[in-house]
Amino acid sequence: MAGEWILTLTAQTPTNIAVIKYWGKRDESLILPVNDSISVTLDPGHLCTTTTVAVSPAFEQDRMWLNGKEISLSGDRFQSCLREIRARATDVENKEKGIKISKKDWEKLHLHISSFNNFPTAAGLASSAAGLACLVFALGKLMNVQEDHSQLSAIARQGSGSACRSLYGGFVKWIMGKEENGSDSLAVQLADEKHWDELVIIIAVVSSRQKETSSTSGMRESVETSLLLQHRAKEVVPKRILKMEEAIQNRDFASFAALACADSNQFHAVCLDTSPPIFYMNDTSHRIINCVEKWNRSEEAPQVAYTFDAGPNAVLIARNRKAASLLIQRLLYYFPPNPETDMNSYVLGDKSILKDAGIQGIDDVEALPPPPEIKDKIPAQKNRGEVSYFICTRPGRGPVVLSDESQALIDPKTGLPK
Ligand code: DP6
């Protein structure tokens, strides 16, 4: 270890959306949950975190930048992740650059970390899950940690619970575990993203002026005050987990949708059962639920599942592309954009769904007929401006290393964000 070299590594990690929710901890500092949870990983092409980690003998302290702004690494959660990953570092040799780092050197070497979300951090789209998972994954690769993704997930869990599920693509279960030290509280992959690739996911980012209670404090209050949470964790979730695993294995959309919707609704019922009550969904969220419920009930089989996390945004999972194009027509009918909004910035992600729906511009939105399930009734109310934008995506892959140096977020010469 000589000279002032800088070694970097860049990784990309997806976000995930829970279809059986994690809500409540039995251990606050180790982040151990009161029940198992199951999630779908979202396509990183549309929603992901990219993180570059750099190490150099010239760095004087650990530093981190998020979307270009320096943030503090002093929090317990960051410190747990850094400590756990450093403890597992092994020898690293980069012959091309003439760098050799031995296992014991890692304790003294400092890190620079730069992270970027390809979606608005403030939109409430599980940015901490992708962010912490990416930090742990990238550091694990840089430090030549030999542990598999499940063991890395148990480290990411200590950064943010839901982050552990972002270590895999496809369909993922976070097993709550029994051990007091949390060693068996980790994520496993139930099926990869190709297993059920007809699914299409549309996220409605709902406009909200309200500052929401953070998941961390919200779930703490629920654990302290909600009897429904105790019942849910003991009696409801264990059975639901088994049924959800079966639905995913069999690609049984009717069961998948029924379980996902019921579990989202129960999570929000637990929030209402908390004292003082927590309201994450707003009137727009409720209108979206009504739209989906009405449509599903008018069909022979459900077309769309909905799920809401700790905020008003709706995550809608359509059974296939056909259902997704009928869904986007309904969503645009009920929630047209404000005048002057360009469709290109109103529907993001996989725009081919819009094309399938025959919508090119705002005129096509204005010309949409009312959905047949409300025909002959009072014309439906339009709720212009209630949705900020939609993102069309699908189930996606797990974390990857980006070997193209042009994608690095840290300048390999200065060690600072580009
Ligand atoms: C509603 O993982 O953000 O999204 O572990 O305290 O960091 P901490 O909480 P966090 O909680 C996520 C809760 C949820 C449901 C879920 O993702 O399962």
XYZ file of C-alpha atoms and ligand atoms in Angstrom:
436
model
C 0.000 0.000 0.000
C 2.042 2.935 -1.244
C 1.456 6.130 -3.231
C -1.751 8.130 -3.491
C -3.876 5.815 -5.614
C -7.697 5.782 -5.728
C -9.685 2.613 -6.353
C -13.386 2.906 -7.282
C -16.341 0.632 -7.899
C -19.800 1.536 -9.225
C -22.999 -0.439 -8.701
C -26.667 -0.073 -9.504
C -29.448 -1.358 -7.245
C -33.232 -1.430 -7.713
C -36.055 -0.319 -5.428
C -38.750 -2.742 -4.335
C -42.442 -2.571 -3.479
C -43.834 -4.798 -0.739
C -46.964 -6.799 -1.537
C -47.001 -8.250 1.991
C -45.891 -5.361 4.188
C -43.184 -5.005 6.797
C -44.596 -2.792 9.552
C -43.187 -3.053 13.071
C -39.866 -3.998 14.650
C -39.152 -6.364 17.507
C -35.614 -4.908 17.789
C -35.099 -1.239 16.879
C -31.315 -1.155 16.637
C -30.764 -4.418 14.744
C -33.919 -3.703 12.660
C -35.643 -7.035 13.219
C -39.271 -7.148 12.013
C -42.386 -8.557 13.691
C -43.360 -10.458 10.533
C -42.041 -11.780 7.217
C -42.666 -9.629 4.125
C -42.672 -10.169 0.347
C -41.802 -7.661 -2.367
C -41.499 -7.224 -6.102
C -38.266 -5.646 -7.327
C -38.843 -2.805 -9.796
C -36.979 -2.441 -13.098
C -33.805 -0.421 -12.360
C -34.072 1.098 -15.844
C -36.871 3.246 -14.416
C -36.157 3.396 -10.677
C -32.754 2.702 -9.169
C -29.832 4.028 -7.189
C -26.344 4.208 -8.658
C -23.492 4.374 -6.143
C -19.762 4.764 -6.632
C -17.551 3.852 -3.692
C -13.909 4.915 -3.650
C -11.015 4.115 -1.353
C -7.631 5.827 -1.092
C -4.862 6.321 1.484
C -5.273 10.048 0.683
C -8.827 10.186 2.097
C -8.919 11.605 5.627
C -12.413 10.539 6.619
C -15.450 8.613 5.363
C -17.631 10.987 3.312
C -20.860 10.592 1.348
C -22.764 12.619 -1.254
C -26.406 11.995 -2.227
C -27.517 13.494 -5.553
C -24.427 15.734 -5.422
C -24.987 17.104 -1.895
C -22.756 16.000 0.977
C -24.671 14.172 3.728
C -23.595 13.013 7.172
C -22.496 9.417 7.689
C -22.578 9.744 11.472
C -26.000 8.077 11.959
C -26.086 4.698 13.722
C -27.560 2.973 10.684
C -24.793 4.057 8.282
C -22.217 3.241 10.929
C -23.645 -0.292 11.440
C -23.491 -0.980 7.697
C -19.928 0.366 7.379
C -18.747 -1.580 10.434
C -20.349 -4.859 9.343
C -19.029 -4.656 5.811
C -15.478 -3.617 6.878
C -15.391 -6.585 9.258
C -15.887 -8.902 6.265
C -13.379 -7.249 3.887
C -10.687 -9.490 2.394
C -7.466 -8.976 0.401
C -7.849 -7.000 -2.818
C -5.351 -6.790 -5.640
C -5.662 -4.650 -8.761
C -2.675 -5.614 -10.916
C -3.511 -3.127 -13.662
C -3.270 -0.214 -11.230
C -0.599 -1.854 -9.073
C -2.762 -1.678 -5.940
C -2.679 -4.222 -3.152
C -4.914 -3.877 -0.088
C -4.688 -6.489 2.631
C -7.569 -7.501 4.892
C -6.231 -5.497 7.852
C -5.630 -2.326 5.750
C -9.394 -1.832 5.345
C -9.755 -0.814 9.009
C -7.534 2.237 8.428
C -8.620 3.222 4.925
C -11.350 5.818 4.450
C -14.112 5.793 1.863
C -15.790 8.324 -0.397
C -19.302 7.384 -1.490
C -21.445 9.112 -4.085
C -25.013 8.040 -4.708
C -27.613 9.137 -7.243
C -31.307 8.211 -7.607
C -32.737 8.215 -11.146
C -36.082 9.339 -9.681
C -37.027 12.219 -7.347
C -35.808 11.325 -3.831
C -38.627 13.320 -2.275
C -41.370 11.506 -4.224
C -41.631 8.829 -1.517
C -40.566 5.959 -3.767
C -38.511 3.809 -1.393
C -35.288 5.655 -2.146
C -33.759 4.521 1.163
C -34.281 0.857 0.233
C -32.372 1.181 -3.045
C -29.807 3.535 -1.488
C -28.786 1.386 1.485
C -28.834 -1.799 -0.580
C -26.586 -0.152 -3.158
C -24.172 1.119 -0.518
C -23.778 -2.339 1.011
C -23.581 -4.124 -2.357
C -20.990 -1.702 -3.799
C -18.817 -1.795 -0.655
C -19.070 -5.593 -0.565
C -17.718 -5.751 -4.127
C -15.012 -3.123 -3.543
C -13.783 -4.915 -0.405
C -14.018 -8.376 -1.962
C -16.472 -9.549 0.694
C -17.117 -13.256 0.117
C -20.644 -13.404 1.571
C -23.602 -14.178 -0.728
C -26.501 -11.798 -1.417
C -28.576 -13.177 1.475
C -25.808 -12.431 3.955
C -25.314 -8.975 2.418
C -29.067 -8.449 2.792
C -28.723 -8.927 6.561
C -26.228 -6.023 6.565
C -28.411 -3.806 4.334
C -31.300 -4.578 6.722
C -29.413 -2.720 9.437
C -29.426 0.395 7.223
C -33.170 0.244 6.506
C -35.400 -2.800 6.848
C -36.906 -2.750 3.365
C -33.390 -2.359 1.841
C -32.649 -6.041 2.463
C -35.204 -7.001 -0.197
C -33.383 -4.915 -2.853
C -30.433 -7.355 -2.950
C -32.400 -9.572 -5.357
C -34.422 -9.146 -8.520
C -37.891 -10.572 -9.128
C -39.913 -11.699 -6.102
C -38.260 -11.557 -2.708
C -39.102 -12.665 0.816
C -37.581 -11.105 3.945
C -37.602 -13.880 6.509
C -38.082 -12.299 9.945
C -35.773 -14.847 11.663
C -35.717 -16.042 15.256
C -32.181 -15.323 16.469
C -31.670 -12.481 18.898
C -28.565 -11.276 17.029
C -30.528 -11.058 13.752
C -28.239 -13.420 11.846
C -31.223 -15.280 10.324
C -33.253 -12.165 9.469
C -32.455 -11.921 5.780
C -33.831 -11.841 2.246
C -34.191 -14.783 -0.135
C -35.303 -14.796 -3.761
C -38.620 -16.564 -4.389
C -38.472 -16.258 -8.193
C -36.462 -14.152 -10.616
C -37.858 -11.350 -12.764
C -38.360 -13.630 -15.800
C -40.648 -15.968 -13.871
C -43.688 -13.671 -14.232
C -42.768 -11.158 -16.881
C -46.272 -10.305 -18.145
C -46.825 -8.084 -15.102
C -46.771 -4.332 -15.728
C -46.445 -1.848 -12.875
C -47.805 1.693 -12.986
C -46.920 4.068 -10.163
C -49.086 7.126 -9.588
C -47.008 9.780 -7.837
C -49.710 11.614 -5.956
C -49.361 15.346 -5.279
C -49.097 15.982 -1.581
C -48.250 19.018 0.477
C -48.266 17.151 3.728
C -45.062 16.013 5.410
C -45.631 12.373 6.258
C -44.607 10.560 9.442
C -41.443 8.590 8.599
C -41.802 4.798 8.359
C -39.361 4.414 11.236
C -41.322 6.496 13.728
C -44.721 5.471 12.342
C -44.014 1.785 12.889
C -42.593 2.447 16.341
C -45.865 4.170 17.336
C -47.898 1.306 15.825
C -45.909 -1.294 17.792
C -46.488 0.683 20.991
C -50.204 1.344 20.554
C -51.933 -0.861 17.936
C -53.572 -4.121 19.013
C -54.403 -4.756 15.364
C -50.653 -4.853 14.618
C -50.183 -7.670 17.149
C -53.056 -9.645 15.631
C -51.777 -8.990 12.091
C -48.220 -10.137 12.875
C -49.298 -13.284 14.763
C -52.406 -14.465 12.983
C -52.746 -12.834 9.572
C -49.342 -12.422 7.941
C -47.969 -15.971 8.461
C -50.919 -17.433 6.516
C -50.803 -14.695 3.900
C -47.101 -15.264 3.280
C -47.730 -18.930 2.429
C -50.604 -18.023 0.117
C -48.612 -15.250 -1.563
C -45.666 -17.584 -2.187
C -48.047 -20.053 -3.794
C -49.715 -17.335 -5.908
C -46.297 -16.174 -7.167
C -45.128 -19.723 -7.892
C -48.318 -20.468 -9.882
C -48.549 -17.000 -11.459
C -52.077 -16.921 -10.058
C -52.974 -13.259 -10.562
C -56.415 -13.429 -8.929
C -54.908 -14.651 -5.627
C -51.891 -12.349 -5.939
C -54.144 -9.302 -6.398
C -56.557 -10.254 -3.604
C -53.675 -10.775 -1.144
C -51.721 -7.644 -2.138
C -54.786 -5.354 -1.918
C -55.942 -6.855 1.387
C -52.465 -6.548 2.887
C -52.031 -2.926 1.817
C -55.447 -2.114 3.273
C -54.624 -3.873 6.523
C -51.320 -2.041 6.851
C -53.188 1.277 6.494
C -55.813 0.025 8.973
C -52.970 -0.592 11.460
C -51.865 3.005 10.861
C -55.401 4.186 11.682
C -55.395 1.919 14.743
C -52.232 3.683 15.980
C -52.571 6.359 18.629
C -52.493 9.118 17.484
C -53.687 7.726 14.115
C -51.404 7.974 11.097
C -52.878 8.860 7.691
C -50.647 7.967 4.781
C -53.245 7.711 2.043
C -55.189 10.807 0.977
C -58.395 11.399 -0.998
C -56.570 10.805 -4.284
C -55.263 7.447 -3.017
C -58.820 6.493 -2.054
C -60.130 7.544 -5.478
C -57.509 5.310 -7.142
C -58.594 2.355 -4.968
C -62.225 2.976 -5.947
C -61.351 3.096 -9.629
C -59.470 -0.235 -9.449
C -62.048 -1.962 -7.225
C -64.946 -0.890 -9.466
C -63.155 -2.069 -12.583
C -61.992 -5.392 -11.071
C -65.519 -6.132 -9.893
C -66.953 -5.478 -13.355
C -64.599 -8.062 -14.903
C -64.670 -11.832 -14.477
C -61.214 -11.786 -12.905
C -59.178 -8.976 -11.312
C -57.094 -6.977 -13.778
C -55.040 -4.873 -11.377
C -53.670 -5.045 -7.824
C -52.943 -1.915 -5.781
C -50.582 -1.318 -2.921
C -49.609 1.814 -0.960
C -46.561 2.338 1.279
C -46.054 5.055 3.880
C -47.375 7.816 1.624
C -50.192 8.577 -0.832
C -48.540 7.140 -3.994
C -50.301 4.184 -5.603
C -48.383 1.230 -7.002
C -50.652 -0.588 -9.439
C -49.735 -4.015 -10.753
C -51.543 -5.002 -13.959
C -51.896 -8.672 -14.925
C -50.516 -8.058 -18.456
C -49.882 -5.357 -21.077
C -53.498 -5.343 -22.232
C -54.704 -4.686 -18.680
C -51.978 -2.030 -18.267
C -53.121 -0.110 -21.340
C -56.756 -0.237 -20.132
C -55.512 0.899 -16.710
C -53.585 3.902 -18.046
C -56.689 4.954 -20.020
C -58.730 4.876 -16.824
C -56.083 6.683 -14.793
C -55.733 9.434 -17.411
C -59.518 9.727 -17.675
C -59.906 10.277 -13.918
C -56.613 12.136 -13.371
C -55.856 14.225 -16.462
C -52.793 16.464 -16.288
C -52.977 20.193 -15.703
C -53.265 22.244 -18.895
C -49.870 22.919 -20.501
C -48.441 19.656 -19.131
C -46.496 17.757 -21.751
C -47.505 14.069 -21.926
C -43.825 13.190 -22.097
C -43.316 14.456 -18.576
C -46.684 13.146 -17.314
C -46.118 9.492 -18.153
C -42.546 8.376 -17.522
C -40.741 5.050 -17.852
C -41.973 2.523 -20.411
C -43.957 4.799 -22.721
C -44.930 1.915 -25.009
C -47.888 1.312 -22.661
C -49.231 4.747 -23.658
C -48.828 3.850 -27.314
C -50.733 0.589 -26.772
C -53.486 2.674 -25.192
C -53.637 4.848 -28.319
C -52.583 7.992 -26.460
C -50.083 10.309 -28.068
C -50.941 13.749 -26.813
C -53.151 15.659 -24.450
C -55.987 15.716 -27.035
C -56.201 11.923 -26.861
C -56.520 12.180 -23.062
C -59.334 14.733 -23.308
C -61.137 12.473 -25.818
C -61.058 9.361 -23.588
C -64.565 7.966 -23.050
C -65.718 7.171 -19.498
C -64.747 3.606 -18.488
C -67.644 1.205 -19.314
C -68.086 0.189 -15.670
C -69.418 3.671 -14.857
C -71.647 4.007 -17.964
C -75.270 5.038 -17.406
C -74.329 6.438 -14.037
C -73.610 10.067 -13.140
C -70.534 11.201 -15.148
C -67.376 10.528 -13.153
C -65.622 13.432 -11.531
C -62.306 14.422 -13.119
C -59.520 15.135 -10.726
C -57.139 17.242 -12.727
C -53.738 17.893 -11.160
C -54.104 15.391 -8.295
C -51.421 13.130 -9.753
C -47.984 14.683 -10.377
C -46.955 11.996 -12.872
C -47.113 8.283 -13.640
C -44.198 5.856 -14.040
C -44.715 2.703 -16.137
C -42.370 -0.111 -15.184
C -42.172 -3.880 -14.579
C -40.523 -6.422 -12.277
C -36.755 -6.064 -12.632
C -33.356 -7.488 -11.861
C -31.208 -7.267 -8.760
C -27.994 -5.261 -8.162
C -25.192 -5.199 -10.726
C -21.666 -3.795 -10.922
C -21.297 -1.190 -13.690
C -17.883 -1.772 -15.213
C -18.064 1.150 -17.663
C -15.956 3.811 -15.925
C -17.881 6.627 -17.605
C -20.838 5.708 -15.333
C -18.784 6.297 -12.169
C -20.018 9.157 -9.988
C -16.597 9.832 -8.437
C -13.678 11.276 -10.372
C -10.914 8.631 -10.172
C -8.277 11.418 -10.068
C -9.703 13.738 -7.398
C -11.771 11.209 -5.397
C -14.640 13.730 -5.351
C -18.080 13.601 -7.024
C -17.910 14.434 -10.743
C -44.424 0.739 4.436
O -37.711 0.072 5.568
O -38.424 2.484 5.404
O -42.561 0.574 2.974
O -36.608 -0.171 8.650
O -37.261 1.922 9.816
O -35.883 2.041 7.729
P -36.951 1.279 8.512
O -38.292 1.373 7.649
P -38.543 1.178 6.099
O -40.087 0.732 6.137
C -40.785 0.374 4.999
C -42.209 0.173 5.328
C -43.128 0.011 4.138
C -43.473 -1.457 3.916
C -42.432 -2.330 3.285
O -41.595 -1.855 2.484
O -42.476 -3.543 3.568
